[in-house]
Short mmCIF file of C-alpha atoms in Angstrom, two decimals:
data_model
loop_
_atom_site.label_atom_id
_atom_site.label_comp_id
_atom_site.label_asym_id
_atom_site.label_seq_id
_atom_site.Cartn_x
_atom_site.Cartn_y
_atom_site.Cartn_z
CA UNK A 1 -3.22 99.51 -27.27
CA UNK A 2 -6.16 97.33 -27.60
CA UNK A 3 -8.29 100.24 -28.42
CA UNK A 4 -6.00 101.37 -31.32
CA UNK A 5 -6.38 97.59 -33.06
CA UNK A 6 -10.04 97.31 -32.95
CA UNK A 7 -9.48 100.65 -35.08
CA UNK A 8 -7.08 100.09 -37.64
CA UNK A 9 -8.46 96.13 -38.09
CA UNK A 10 -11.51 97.17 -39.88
CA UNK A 11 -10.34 99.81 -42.16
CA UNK A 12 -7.61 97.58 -43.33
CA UNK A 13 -10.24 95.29 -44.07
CA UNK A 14 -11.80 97.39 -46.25
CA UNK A 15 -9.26 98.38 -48.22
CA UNK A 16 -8.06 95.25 -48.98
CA UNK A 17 -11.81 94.84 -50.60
CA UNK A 18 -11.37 97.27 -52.77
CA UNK A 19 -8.01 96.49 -54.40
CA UNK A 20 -9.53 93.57 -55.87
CA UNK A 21 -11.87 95.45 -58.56
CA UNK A 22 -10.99 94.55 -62.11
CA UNK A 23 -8.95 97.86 -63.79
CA UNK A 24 -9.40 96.63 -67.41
CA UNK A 25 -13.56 96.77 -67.20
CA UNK A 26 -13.97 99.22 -64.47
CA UNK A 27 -16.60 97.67 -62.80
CA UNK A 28 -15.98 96.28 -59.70
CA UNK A 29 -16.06 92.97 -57.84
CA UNK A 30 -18.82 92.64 -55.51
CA UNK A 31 -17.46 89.96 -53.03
CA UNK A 32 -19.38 88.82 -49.97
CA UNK A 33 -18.75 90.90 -46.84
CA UNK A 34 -16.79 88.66 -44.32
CA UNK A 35 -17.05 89.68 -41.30
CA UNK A 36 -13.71 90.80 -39.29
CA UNK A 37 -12.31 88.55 -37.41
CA UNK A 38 -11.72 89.11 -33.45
CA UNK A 39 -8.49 90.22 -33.16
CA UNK A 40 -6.61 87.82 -30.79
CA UNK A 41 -6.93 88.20 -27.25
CA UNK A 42 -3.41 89.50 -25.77
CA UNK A 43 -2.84 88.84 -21.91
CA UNK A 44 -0.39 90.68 -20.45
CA UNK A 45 1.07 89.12 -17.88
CA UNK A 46 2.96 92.93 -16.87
CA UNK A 47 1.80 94.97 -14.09
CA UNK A 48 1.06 98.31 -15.65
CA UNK A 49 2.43 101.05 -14.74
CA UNK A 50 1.02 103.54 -12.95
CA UNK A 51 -0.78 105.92 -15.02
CA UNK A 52 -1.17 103.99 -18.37
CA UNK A 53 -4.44 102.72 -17.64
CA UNK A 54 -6.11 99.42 -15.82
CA UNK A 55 -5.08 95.31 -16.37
CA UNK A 56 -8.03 93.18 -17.65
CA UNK A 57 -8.39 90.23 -15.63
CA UNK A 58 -8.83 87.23 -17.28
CA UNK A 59 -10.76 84.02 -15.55
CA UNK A 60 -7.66 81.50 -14.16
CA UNK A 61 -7.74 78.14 -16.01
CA UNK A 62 -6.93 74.73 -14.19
CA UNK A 63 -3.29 73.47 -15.49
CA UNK A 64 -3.64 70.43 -17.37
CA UNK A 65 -1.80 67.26 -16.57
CA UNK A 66 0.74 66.26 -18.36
CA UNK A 67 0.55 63.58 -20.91
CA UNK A 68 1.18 59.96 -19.79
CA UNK A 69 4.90 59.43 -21.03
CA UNK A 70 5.81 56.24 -22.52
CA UNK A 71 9.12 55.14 -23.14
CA UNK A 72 10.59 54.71 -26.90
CA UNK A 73 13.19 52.53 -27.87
CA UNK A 74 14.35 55.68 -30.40
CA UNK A 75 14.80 57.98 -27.52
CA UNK A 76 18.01 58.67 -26.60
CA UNK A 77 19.61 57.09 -22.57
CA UNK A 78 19.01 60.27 -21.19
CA UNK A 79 15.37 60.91 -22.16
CA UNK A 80 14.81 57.31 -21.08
CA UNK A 81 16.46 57.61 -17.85
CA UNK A 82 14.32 60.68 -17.12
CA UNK A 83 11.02 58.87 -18.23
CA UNK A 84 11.62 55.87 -15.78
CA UNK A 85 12.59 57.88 -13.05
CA UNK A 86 8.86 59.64 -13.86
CA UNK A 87 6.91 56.54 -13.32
CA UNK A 88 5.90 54.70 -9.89
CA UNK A 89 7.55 52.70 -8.02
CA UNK A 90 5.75 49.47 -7.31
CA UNK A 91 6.08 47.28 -4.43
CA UNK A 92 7.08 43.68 -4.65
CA UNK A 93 3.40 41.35 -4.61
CA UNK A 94 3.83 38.92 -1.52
CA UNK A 95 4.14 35.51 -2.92
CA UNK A 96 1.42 33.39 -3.71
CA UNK A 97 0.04 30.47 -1.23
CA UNK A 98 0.79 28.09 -4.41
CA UNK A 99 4.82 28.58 -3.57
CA UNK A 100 4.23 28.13 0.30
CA UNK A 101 2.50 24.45 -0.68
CA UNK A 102 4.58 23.95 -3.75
CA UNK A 103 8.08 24.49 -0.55
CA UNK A 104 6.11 22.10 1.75
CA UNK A 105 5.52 19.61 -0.65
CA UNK A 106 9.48 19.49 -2.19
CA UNK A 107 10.52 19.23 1.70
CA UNK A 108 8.02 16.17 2.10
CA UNK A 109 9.45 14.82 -1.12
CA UNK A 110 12.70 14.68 -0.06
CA UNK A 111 12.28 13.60 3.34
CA UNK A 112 10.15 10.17 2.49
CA UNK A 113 13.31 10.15 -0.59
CA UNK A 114 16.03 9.89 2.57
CA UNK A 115 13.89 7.76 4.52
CA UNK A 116 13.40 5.69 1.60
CA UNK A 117 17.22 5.79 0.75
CA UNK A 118 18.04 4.61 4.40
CA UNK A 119 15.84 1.44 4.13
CA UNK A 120 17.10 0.11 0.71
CA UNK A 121 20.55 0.79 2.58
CA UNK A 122 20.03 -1.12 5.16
CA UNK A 123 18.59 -3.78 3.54
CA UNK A 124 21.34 -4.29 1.41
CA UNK A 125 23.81 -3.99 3.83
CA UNK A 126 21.27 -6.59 6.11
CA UNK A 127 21.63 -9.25 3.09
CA UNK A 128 25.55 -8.69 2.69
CA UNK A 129 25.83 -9.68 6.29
CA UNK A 130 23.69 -12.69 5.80
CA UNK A 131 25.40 -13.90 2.33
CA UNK A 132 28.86 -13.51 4.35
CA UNK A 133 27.92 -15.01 7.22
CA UNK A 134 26.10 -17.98 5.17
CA UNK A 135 29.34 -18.29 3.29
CA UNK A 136 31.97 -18.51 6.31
CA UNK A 137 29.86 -20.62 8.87
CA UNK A 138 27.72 -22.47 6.14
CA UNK A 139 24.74 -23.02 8.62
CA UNK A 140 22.88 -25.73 8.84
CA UNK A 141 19.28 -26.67 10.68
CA UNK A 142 19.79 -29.90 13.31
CA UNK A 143 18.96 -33.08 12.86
CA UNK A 144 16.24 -35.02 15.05
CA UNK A 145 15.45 -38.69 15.11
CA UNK A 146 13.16 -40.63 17.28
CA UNK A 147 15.00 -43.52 19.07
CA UNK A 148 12.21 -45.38 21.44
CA UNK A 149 8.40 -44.98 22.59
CA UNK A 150 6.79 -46.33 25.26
CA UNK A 151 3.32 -46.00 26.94
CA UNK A 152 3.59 -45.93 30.89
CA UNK A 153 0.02 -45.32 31.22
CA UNK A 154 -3.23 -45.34 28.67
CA UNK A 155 -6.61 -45.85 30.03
CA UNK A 156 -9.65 -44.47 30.65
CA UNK A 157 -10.74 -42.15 33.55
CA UNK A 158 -13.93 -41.33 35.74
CA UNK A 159 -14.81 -38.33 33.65
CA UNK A 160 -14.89 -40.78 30.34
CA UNK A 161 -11.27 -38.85 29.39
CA UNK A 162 -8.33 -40.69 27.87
CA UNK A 163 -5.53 -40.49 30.52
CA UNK A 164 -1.75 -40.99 28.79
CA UNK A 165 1.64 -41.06 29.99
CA UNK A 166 4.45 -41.79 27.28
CA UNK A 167 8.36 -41.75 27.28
CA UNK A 168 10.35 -40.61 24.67
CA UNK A 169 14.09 -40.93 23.77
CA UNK A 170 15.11 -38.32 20.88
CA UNK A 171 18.94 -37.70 19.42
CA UNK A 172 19.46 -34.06 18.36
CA UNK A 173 22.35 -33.37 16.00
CA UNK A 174 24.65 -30.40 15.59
CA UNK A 175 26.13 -30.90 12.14
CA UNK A 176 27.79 -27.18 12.43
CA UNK A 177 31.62 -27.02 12.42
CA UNK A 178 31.51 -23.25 13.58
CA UNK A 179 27.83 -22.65 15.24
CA UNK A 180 26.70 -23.69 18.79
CA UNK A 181 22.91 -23.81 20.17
CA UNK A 182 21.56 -22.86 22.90
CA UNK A 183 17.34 -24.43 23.64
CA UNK A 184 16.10 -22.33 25.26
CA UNK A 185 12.93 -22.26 27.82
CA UNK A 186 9.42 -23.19 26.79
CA UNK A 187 10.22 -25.96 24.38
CA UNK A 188 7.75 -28.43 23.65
CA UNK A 189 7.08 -31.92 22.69
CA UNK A 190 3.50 -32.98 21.76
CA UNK A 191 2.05 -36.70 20.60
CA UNK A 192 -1.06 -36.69 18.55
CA UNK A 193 -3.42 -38.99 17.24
CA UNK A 194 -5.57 -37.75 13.78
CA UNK A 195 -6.82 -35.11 15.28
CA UNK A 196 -6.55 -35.50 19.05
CA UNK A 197 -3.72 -34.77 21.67
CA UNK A 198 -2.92 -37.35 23.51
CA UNK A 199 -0.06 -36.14 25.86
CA UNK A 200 2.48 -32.80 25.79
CA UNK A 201 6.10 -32.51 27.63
CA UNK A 202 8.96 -29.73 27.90
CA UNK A 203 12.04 -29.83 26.29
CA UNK A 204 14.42 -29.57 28.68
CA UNK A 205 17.15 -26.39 28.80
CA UNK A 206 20.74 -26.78 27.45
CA UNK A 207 23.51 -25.89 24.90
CA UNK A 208 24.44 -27.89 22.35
CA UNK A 209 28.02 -27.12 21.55
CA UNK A 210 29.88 -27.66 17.56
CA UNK A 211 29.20 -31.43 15.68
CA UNK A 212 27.85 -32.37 18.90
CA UNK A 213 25.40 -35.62 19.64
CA UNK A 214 22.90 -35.33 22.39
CA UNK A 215 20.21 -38.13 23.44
CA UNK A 216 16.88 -36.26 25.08
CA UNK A 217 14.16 -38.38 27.88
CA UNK A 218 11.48 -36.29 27.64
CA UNK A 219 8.04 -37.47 29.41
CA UNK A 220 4.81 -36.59 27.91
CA UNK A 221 1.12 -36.57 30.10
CA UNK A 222 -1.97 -35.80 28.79
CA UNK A 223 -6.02 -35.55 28.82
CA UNK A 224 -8.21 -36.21 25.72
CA UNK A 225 -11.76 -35.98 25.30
CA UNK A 226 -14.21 -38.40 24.44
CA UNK A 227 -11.78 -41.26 25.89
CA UNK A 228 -14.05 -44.46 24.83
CA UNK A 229 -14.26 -43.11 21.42
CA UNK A 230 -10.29 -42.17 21.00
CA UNK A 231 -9.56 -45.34 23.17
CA UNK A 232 -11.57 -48.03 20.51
CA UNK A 233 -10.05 -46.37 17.53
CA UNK A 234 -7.01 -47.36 18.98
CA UNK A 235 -7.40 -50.51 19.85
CA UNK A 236 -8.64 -51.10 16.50
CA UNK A 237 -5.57 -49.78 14.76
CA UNK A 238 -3.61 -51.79 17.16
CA UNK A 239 -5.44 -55.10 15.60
CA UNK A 240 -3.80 -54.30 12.19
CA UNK A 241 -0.31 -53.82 13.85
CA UNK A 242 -0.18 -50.22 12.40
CA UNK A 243 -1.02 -47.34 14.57
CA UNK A 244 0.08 -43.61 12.90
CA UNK A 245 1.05 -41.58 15.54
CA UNK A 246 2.41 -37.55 14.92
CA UNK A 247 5.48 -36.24 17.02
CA UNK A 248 4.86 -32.23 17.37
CA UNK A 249 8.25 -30.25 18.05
CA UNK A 250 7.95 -26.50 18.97
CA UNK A 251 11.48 -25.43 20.54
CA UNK A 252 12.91 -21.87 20.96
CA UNK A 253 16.66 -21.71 20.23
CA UNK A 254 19.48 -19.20 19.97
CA UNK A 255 22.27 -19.69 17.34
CA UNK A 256 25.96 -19.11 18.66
CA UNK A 257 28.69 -17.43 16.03
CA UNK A 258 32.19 -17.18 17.41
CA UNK A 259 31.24 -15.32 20.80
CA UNK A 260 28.25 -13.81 19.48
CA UNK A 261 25.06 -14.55 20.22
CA UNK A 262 22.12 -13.89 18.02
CA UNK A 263 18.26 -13.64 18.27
CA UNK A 264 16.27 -16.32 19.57
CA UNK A 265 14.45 -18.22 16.69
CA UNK A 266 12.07 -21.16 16.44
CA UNK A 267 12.58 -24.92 15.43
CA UNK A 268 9.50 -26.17 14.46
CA UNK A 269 9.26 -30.03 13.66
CA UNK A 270 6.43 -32.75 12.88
CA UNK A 271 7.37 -36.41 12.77
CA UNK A 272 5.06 -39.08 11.30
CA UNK A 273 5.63 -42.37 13.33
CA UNK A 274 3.87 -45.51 12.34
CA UNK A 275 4.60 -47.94 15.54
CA UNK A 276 3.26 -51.60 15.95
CA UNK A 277 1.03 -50.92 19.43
CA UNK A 278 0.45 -48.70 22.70
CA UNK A 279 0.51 -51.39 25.19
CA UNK A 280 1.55 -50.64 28.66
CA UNK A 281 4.82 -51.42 30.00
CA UNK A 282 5.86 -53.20 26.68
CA UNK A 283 8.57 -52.25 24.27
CA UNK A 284 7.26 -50.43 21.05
CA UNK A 285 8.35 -50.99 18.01
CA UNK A 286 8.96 -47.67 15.28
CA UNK A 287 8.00 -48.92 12.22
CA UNK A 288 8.37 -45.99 9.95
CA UNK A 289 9.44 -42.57 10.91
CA UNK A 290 9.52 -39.63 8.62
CA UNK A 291 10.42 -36.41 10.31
CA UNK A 292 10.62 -32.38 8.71
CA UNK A 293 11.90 -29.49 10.73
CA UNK A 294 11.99 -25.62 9.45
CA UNK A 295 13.65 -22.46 11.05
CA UNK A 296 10.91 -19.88 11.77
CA UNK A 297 12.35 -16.30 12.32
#
């Protein structure tokens, strides 16, 4: 068969040619030769059959891959179900470390925002309990005054110190209808001079029970430096009949409500006595007497 074509091709050809000549001059038309085209390869893909001659082989080409396929919104469901089936599946990325810190950070947030809400909580409810129990016991601090003074003992020692023994008679006040107080251990009770300590005593232990009165002997002893300097400064205040003396009061105390007894707080005092002399054995007159106390939690 392919024999045959590369035959009948070229005489075709030819013929063709000369049908073109011009009939009304006679003369004909010269055109350029072309030269005949291959006649298109033919594969047949057929075994042949015995006896009709031998199969050309042909050299194998590689298949080419398809044409990346990208999905149309014209298409119809169909097509488009087919083309996303066709492309790859991808896994799922693992989440950034920016996430992780971003989930840390939101549970530190809200942790210090509970902690935070507790606090202002109990606060509040901290200053409710004070504002009702300021409003049904209306508390109030006790009152101190200084009744006598007197010097047992003011002199001079071997070592040039100032030696001093004093007695003092105090009234402490409960003005509290509904609160009781209790002093407490490691009260004290200090007499100063300026800037010197003269002499230092306990307070002694007990409760003081609602609008009660109670009258305190407390004896003071004490060892000052520099006792000829301390002791002439005296005496020289004692010439002008006014010698300013300062009454120290540190005492621990627990307040009562009802049955219930609270923390132990602190009474501190300072009482600025102006008294006519320190002599020995004599009665001492209190001039002027101005006294503070404050409640320190």
């Amino acid at each position: 068969m392919g024999d045959l074509q590369h035959r009948v091709y070229p005489v075709l050809q030819m013929e063709a040619n000369n049908k073109k000549t011009s009939p009304a001059h006679g003369k004909t038309e010269h055109l350029p030769t072309q030269r005949p085209f291959p006649p298109p390869a033919t594969v047949d893909n057929k075994k042949t059959p015995p006896g009709r001659g031998k199969t050309e082989h042909l050299p194998t080409q590689r298949p080419v891959p398809p044409p990346a396929t990208t999905v149309d919104s014209k298409t119809s469901p169909v097509a488009r179900e087919k083309t996303l089936q066709q492309l790859p599946i991808q896994r799922p990325l693992p989440p950034p470390l920016m996430m992780v810190r971003n989930k840390k950070r939101n549970l530190c947030c809200r942790l210090f925002c509970w902690c935070l809400s507790l606090l202002i909580i109990a606060l509040i409810s901290l200053a409710v309990a004070i504002t009702v129990i300021y409003f049904v016991f209306l508390p109030k601090l006790p009152q101190y005054e200084v009744n006598s003074l007197r010097v047992s003992n003011l002199g001079i020692n071997l070592d040039l110190s100032l030696s001093a023994l004093f007695k003092v008679e105090i009234t402490a006040r409960n003005p509290n209808k509904k609160i009781g107080i209790y002093y407490e251990k490691g009260g004290r009770l200090q007499v100063w001079y300026t800037k010197t300590k003269l002499c230092e005593g306990p307070i002694p232990k007990f409760y003081q029970g609602h609008r009660n009165v109670t009258r305190l002997n407390v004896d003071l002893t004490g060892r000052a430096q520099f006792g000829n300097t301390v002791l002439s400064a005296l005496q020289q205040q004692q010439q002008t009949g006014r010698v300013p003396l300062d009454l120290k009061v540190d005492a621990p105390v627990s307040v009562k409500l009802g049955k219930l007894k609270l923390k132990k707080v602190r009474i501190l005092g300072n009482c600025k006595l102006v008294v006519d002399s320190l002599s020995t054995n004599n009665r001492i007159n209190i001039k002027a007497s101005d006294c503070k106390f404050k409640l320190k939690l």
